[in-house]
Short mmCIF file of C-alpha atoms in Angstrom, two decimals:
data_model
loop_
_atom_site.label_atom_id
_atom_site.label_comp_id
_atom_site.label_asym_id
_atom_site.label_seq_id
_atom_site.Cartn_x
_atom_site.Cartn_y
_atom_site.Cartn_z
CA ALA A 1 12.98 -14.17 -13.32
CA VAL A 2 9.68 -13.52 -15.09
CA ARG A 3 9.27 -10.02 -16.30
CA ILE A 4 6.06 -8.51 -16.60
CA THR A 5 5.45 -5.72 -18.96
CA GLN A 6 2.42 -3.68 -18.00
CA SER A 7 0.71 -0.98 -20.34
CA PRO A 8 -0.03 1.81 -20.56
CA SER A 9 1.77 3.32 -17.65
CA SER A 10 -0.88 6.26 -17.64
CA LEU A 11 -4.31 7.02 -19.00
CA SER A 12 -6.79 9.58 -18.89
CA ALA A 13 -10.44 8.72 -18.82
CA SER A 14 -13.67 10.23 -17.93
CA ALA A 15 -16.35 8.57 -15.47
CA GLY A 16 -18.54 6.14 -17.46
CA ASP A 17 -15.80 5.02 -19.86
CA ARG A 18 -14.37 1.53 -20.31
CA VAL A 19 -10.65 1.14 -19.39
CA THR A 20 -8.34 -1.55 -20.58
CA ILE A 21 -4.87 -2.35 -19.06
CA THR A 22 -2.56 -5.14 -20.24
CA CYS A 23 0.28 -7.19 -18.77
CA ARG A 24 2.48 -9.38 -20.87
CA ALA A 25 4.84 -12.17 -19.11
CA SER A 26 7.94 -12.92 -20.65
CA GLN A 27 7.22 -16.75 -20.16
CA ASP A 28 4.14 -18.58 -19.59
CA ILE A 29 2.83 -18.32 -16.23
CA GLY A 30 -0.54 -20.22 -16.48
CA THR A 31 -3.15 -18.12 -14.73
CA TYR A 32 -1.07 -17.13 -11.63
CA LEU A 33 -1.52 -13.69 -12.23
CA ALA A 34 -3.12 -11.11 -9.62
CA TRP A 35 -4.49 -7.42 -10.12
CA TYR A 36 -4.29 -4.90 -7.36
CA GLN A 37 -5.65 -1.29 -7.05
CA GLN A 38 -3.43 1.36 -4.95
CA LYS A 39 -4.69 4.78 -4.04
CA PRO A 40 -2.05 7.45 -2.67
CA GLY A 41 -0.71 6.70 0.62
CA LYS A 42 -2.63 3.33 0.90
CA ALA A 43 -1.49 -0.36 0.76
CA PRO A 44 -2.50 -2.35 -2.63
CA LYS A 45 -5.99 -3.85 -2.51
CA LEU A 46 -6.84 -7.18 -4.08
CA LEU A 47 -9.25 -7.10 -7.10
CA ILE A 48 -8.62 -10.21 -8.96
CA TYR A 49 -6.47 -13.40 -8.47
CA SER A 50 -6.03 -16.36 -10.85
CA ALA A 51 -6.15 -14.03 -13.63
CA SER A 52 -10.05 -13.79 -13.73
CA THR A 53 -11.44 -14.62 -10.32
CA LEU A 54 -13.04 -11.61 -8.71
CA GLU A 55 -12.24 -10.83 -5.14
CA SER A 56 -15.19 -10.98 -2.80
CA GLY A 57 -16.55 -7.45 -2.44
CA VAL A 58 -14.74 -6.02 -5.47
CA PRO A 59 -17.60 -4.42 -7.93
CA SER A 60 -18.36 -6.50 -10.88
CA ARG A 61 -17.42 -3.60 -13.19
CA PHE A 62 -13.95 -5.15 -12.71
CA SER A 63 -12.96 -8.02 -14.58
CA GLY A 64 -9.75 -10.03 -15.56
CA SER A 65 -8.89 -12.16 -18.53
CA GLY A 66 -6.11 -14.12 -19.91
CA SER A 67 -3.74 -17.01 -19.68
CA GLY A 68 -0.05 -17.87 -20.70
CA THR A 69 1.67 -14.62 -21.37
CA ASP A 70 -1.26 -12.04 -22.15
CA PHE A 71 -3.56 -10.75 -19.59
CA THR A 72 -6.20 -8.06 -19.53
CA LEU A 73 -7.88 -6.00 -16.53
CA THR A 74 -10.86 -4.15 -17.58
CA ILE A 75 -13.02 -1.73 -15.77
CA THR A 76 -16.64 -1.31 -17.40
CA TYR A 77 -18.17 2.31 -16.70
CA LEU A 78 -15.29 4.04 -14.81
CA GLN A 79 -16.67 5.42 -11.42
CA SER A 80 -15.07 8.28 -9.50
CA GLU A 81 -13.67 5.99 -6.79
CA ASP A 82 -11.47 4.12 -9.36
CA PHE A 83 -9.09 6.73 -10.01
CA ALA A 84 -5.97 4.91 -8.75
CA THR A 85 -2.87 3.15 -9.92
CA PHE A 86 -3.13 -0.58 -10.85
CA PHE A 87 -0.66 -3.26 -10.56
CA CYS A 88 -0.41 -6.91 -12.08
CA GLN A 89 1.50 -9.54 -9.94
CA HIS A 90 2.63 -13.00 -11.06
CA TYR A 91 3.13 -15.57 -8.40
CA TYR A 92 4.01 -18.31 -10.56
CA ASN A 93 7.39 -18.75 -8.91
CA TYR A 94 10.02 -17.01 -7.23
CA PRO A 95 11.06 -14.21 -7.55
CA ILE A 96 7.56 -12.83 -7.70
CA THR A 97 7.45 -9.69 -9.83
CA PHE A 98 5.18 -6.74 -10.37
CA GLY A 99 4.20 -4.89 -13.45
CA GLY A 100 5.41 -1.44 -13.50
CA GLY A 101 1.75 0.18 -12.76
CA THR A 102 -0.79 1.86 -14.75
CA LYS A 103 -2.01 5.17 -13.32
CA VAL A 104 -5.62 5.85 -14.29
CA GLU A 105 -6.40 9.71 -14.22
CA ILE A 106 -9.27 11.74 -14.58
CA LYS A 107 -9.52 13.60 -18.24
CA GLN B 1 -10.65 -8.39 11.57
CA VAL B 2 -7.69 -9.32 9.62
CA GLN B 3 -5.00 -6.84 10.19
CA LEU B 4 -1.34 -6.24 9.89
CA VAL B 5 0.48 -3.55 11.15
CA GLU B 6 4.04 -2.68 10.44
CA SER B 7 6.51 -0.78 12.62
CA GLY B 8 10.44 -0.19 12.91
CA GLY B 9 10.77 2.30 10.14
CA GLY B 10 12.79 5.49 10.24
CA VAL B 11 15.92 7.51 9.02
CA VAL B 12 19.01 5.19 9.00
CA GLN B 13 22.81 5.92 7.82
CA PRO B 14 24.12 4.03 4.66
CA GLY B 15 25.74 0.64 5.75
CA ARG B 16 23.84 0.55 8.91
CA SER B 17 21.17 -2.11 10.14
CA LEU B 18 17.68 -1.89 10.84
CA THR B 19 14.77 -4.36 11.69
CA LEU B 20 11.34 -4.19 10.73
CA SER B 21 8.22 -5.85 12.45
CA CYS B 22 4.76 -6.91 11.19
CA THR B 23 2.32 -7.79 13.83
CA ALA B 24 -0.53 -9.97 12.62
CA SER B 25 -4.21 -10.09 14.38
CA GLY B 26 -7.68 -11.57 13.44
CA PHE B 27 -6.23 -14.77 11.91
CA THR B 28 -4.02 -17.74 12.47
CA PHE B 29 -0.70 -16.54 11.76
CA ASN B 30 1.14 -19.76 11.65
CA ASN B 31 -1.10 -21.01 8.96
CA TYR B 32 0.02 -18.62 6.45
CA GLY B 33 3.13 -17.71 4.45
CA MET B 34 4.26 -13.81 4.57
CA HIS B 35 6.02 -11.47 2.42
CA TRP B 36 7.50 -8.35 2.37
CA VAL B 37 7.16 -5.81 -0.55
CA ARG B 38 8.71 -2.24 -1.03
CA GLN B 39 7.91 0.73 -2.94
CA ALA B 40 10.41 3.34 -3.51
CA PRO B 41 8.85 7.03 -3.34
CA GLY B 42 6.80 7.44 -6.47
CA LYS B 43 7.80 3.96 -7.97
CA GLY B 44 6.20 0.75 -8.50
CA LEU B 45 6.09 -2.41 -6.16
CA GLU B 46 9.13 -4.56 -5.67
CA TRP B 47 8.74 -8.02 -3.94
CA VAL B 48 11.49 -8.45 -1.32
CA ALA B 49 11.11 -11.58 0.63
CA VAL B 50 8.82 -14.51 1.46
CA ILE B 51 9.06 -17.19 4.24
CA TRP B 52 6.69 -20.17 4.33
CA TYR B 53 3.99 -20.59 6.79
CA ASP B 54 6.12 -22.72 9.19
CA GLY B 55 9.53 -21.16 8.47
CA SER B 56 10.80 -23.88 6.60
CA ASN B 57 11.36 -21.85 3.40
CA LYS B 58 12.67 -18.57 2.56
CA TYR B 59 13.14 -16.76 -0.79
CA TYR B 60 14.57 -13.28 -1.76
CA GLY B 61 14.55 -10.95 -4.42
CA ASP B 62 18.02 -10.38 -6.17
CA SER B 63 18.34 -6.83 -4.92
CA VAL B 64 18.48 -7.77 -1.45
CA LYS B 65 19.74 -11.47 -1.15
CA GLY B 66 22.70 -11.67 1.39
CA ARG B 67 21.60 -8.29 3.09
CA PHE B 68 18.32 -8.98 4.40
CA THR B 69 16.70 -11.64 6.46
CA ILE B 70 13.17 -12.80 6.82
CA SER B 71 11.86 -14.39 10.02
CA ARG B 72 8.87 -15.01 12.19
CA ASP B 73 7.75 -15.80 15.50
CA ASN B 74 4.72 -17.54 15.38
CA SER B 75 4.15 -17.52 19.04
CA LYS B 76 4.11 -13.60 18.93
CA ASN B 77 2.18 -13.38 15.63
CA THR B 78 4.98 -11.41 14.29
CA LEU B 79 7.01 -11.09 11.11
CA TYR B 80 10.43 -9.43 10.99
CA LEU B 81 12.93 -8.30 8.37
CA GLN B 82 16.54 -7.70 9.53
CA MET B 83 18.18 -5.18 6.91
CA ASN B 84 21.85 -4.92 7.06
CA SER B 85 24.39 -2.89 4.83
CA LEU B 86 21.47 -0.63 3.88
CA ARG B 87 22.02 1.62 0.72
CA ALA B 88 20.12 4.55 -0.56
CA GLU B 89 18.06 2.60 -3.06
CA ASP B 90 16.63 0.76 -0.02
CA THR B 91 14.55 3.91 0.66
CA ALA B 92 11.19 2.80 0.29
CA VAL B 93 7.62 1.99 2.14
CA TYR B 94 8.02 -1.43 3.33
CA PHE B 95 4.72 -3.56 3.24
CA CYS B 96 4.06 -6.84 4.78
CA ALA B 97 1.35 -8.98 2.96
CA ARG B 98 -0.17 -12.38 3.85
CA ASP B 99 -0.55 -15.16 1.69
CA LYS B 100 -4.29 -15.82 0.61
CA ARG B 101 -3.81 -19.53 0.70
CA GLU B 102 -3.35 -21.34 3.70
CA THR B 103 -0.31 -23.74 4.63
CA THR B 104 1.74 -22.76 1.78
CA GLY B 105 4.21 -20.22 0.63
CA TYR B 106 3.82 -21.05 -3.14
CA ARG B 107 1.71 -19.77 -5.76
CA SER B 108 -0.57 -17.59 -3.77
CA TRP B 109 -1.72 -13.99 -4.31
CA PHE B 110 -1.43 -11.33 -1.51
CA ASP B 111 -4.30 -10.40 0.72
CA PRO B 112 -4.16 -8.49 3.19
CA TRP B 113 -1.38 -6.00 3.09
CA GLY B 114 -0.36 -3.69 6.07
CA GLN B 115 -0.42 -0.04 5.68
CA GLY B 116 3.42 0.20 5.42
CA THR B 117 6.46 1.69 7.25
CA LEU B 118 8.81 4.25 5.54
CA VAL B 119 12.59 3.53 5.61
CA THR B 120 14.59 6.28 4.50
CA VAL B 121 18.62 5.54 4.12
CA SER B 122 20.49 8.74 4.18
CA SER B 123 23.58 10.40 5.62
#
């Protein structure tokens, strides 16, 4: 199974900051990677798919990059509503696996 | 609008069975692969199972293989998860999620997700 290592597991940031979260796959997964945002008690929300394609309606301050084994989610100019937990997910093959999550907290 | 609503969660004793349902609306259900994903309290996301749009293929995560069965009734726009031999470590919120791409069950990201239903396995 493809293992996904996500880092950091948590971070503290202020509104207006630039935040970077990384995921590393244990094997080449091409660009079969998605990013989700989850707020407490809610379902995950799709942000980015195919490693870098922004889902419709998602603010442009979110961006994704990478291919192969190394991927990055960047949030430029962090907003108050962005404080949440973020997960990456590969969908290259089965079993699908998720990164462990990154909790973005207010500094 | 596109909506998924899970039901059937609750408290169940170890070793017993439970069936979850996910009712879909707002889209052509039989055009999409469907998944179950779970999240233990305070933990990350764990993919559980997938069923192809036409039911032709099913895959399971290693931790549930042989105990859980995914199925669908396209005439009722409903996805199911039959869970047998439940263990304490199966305690989680169970989400259903739809493939974003149509007429496949392969290499698609998930959107949307349901709101989840809590399963607690405890004596």
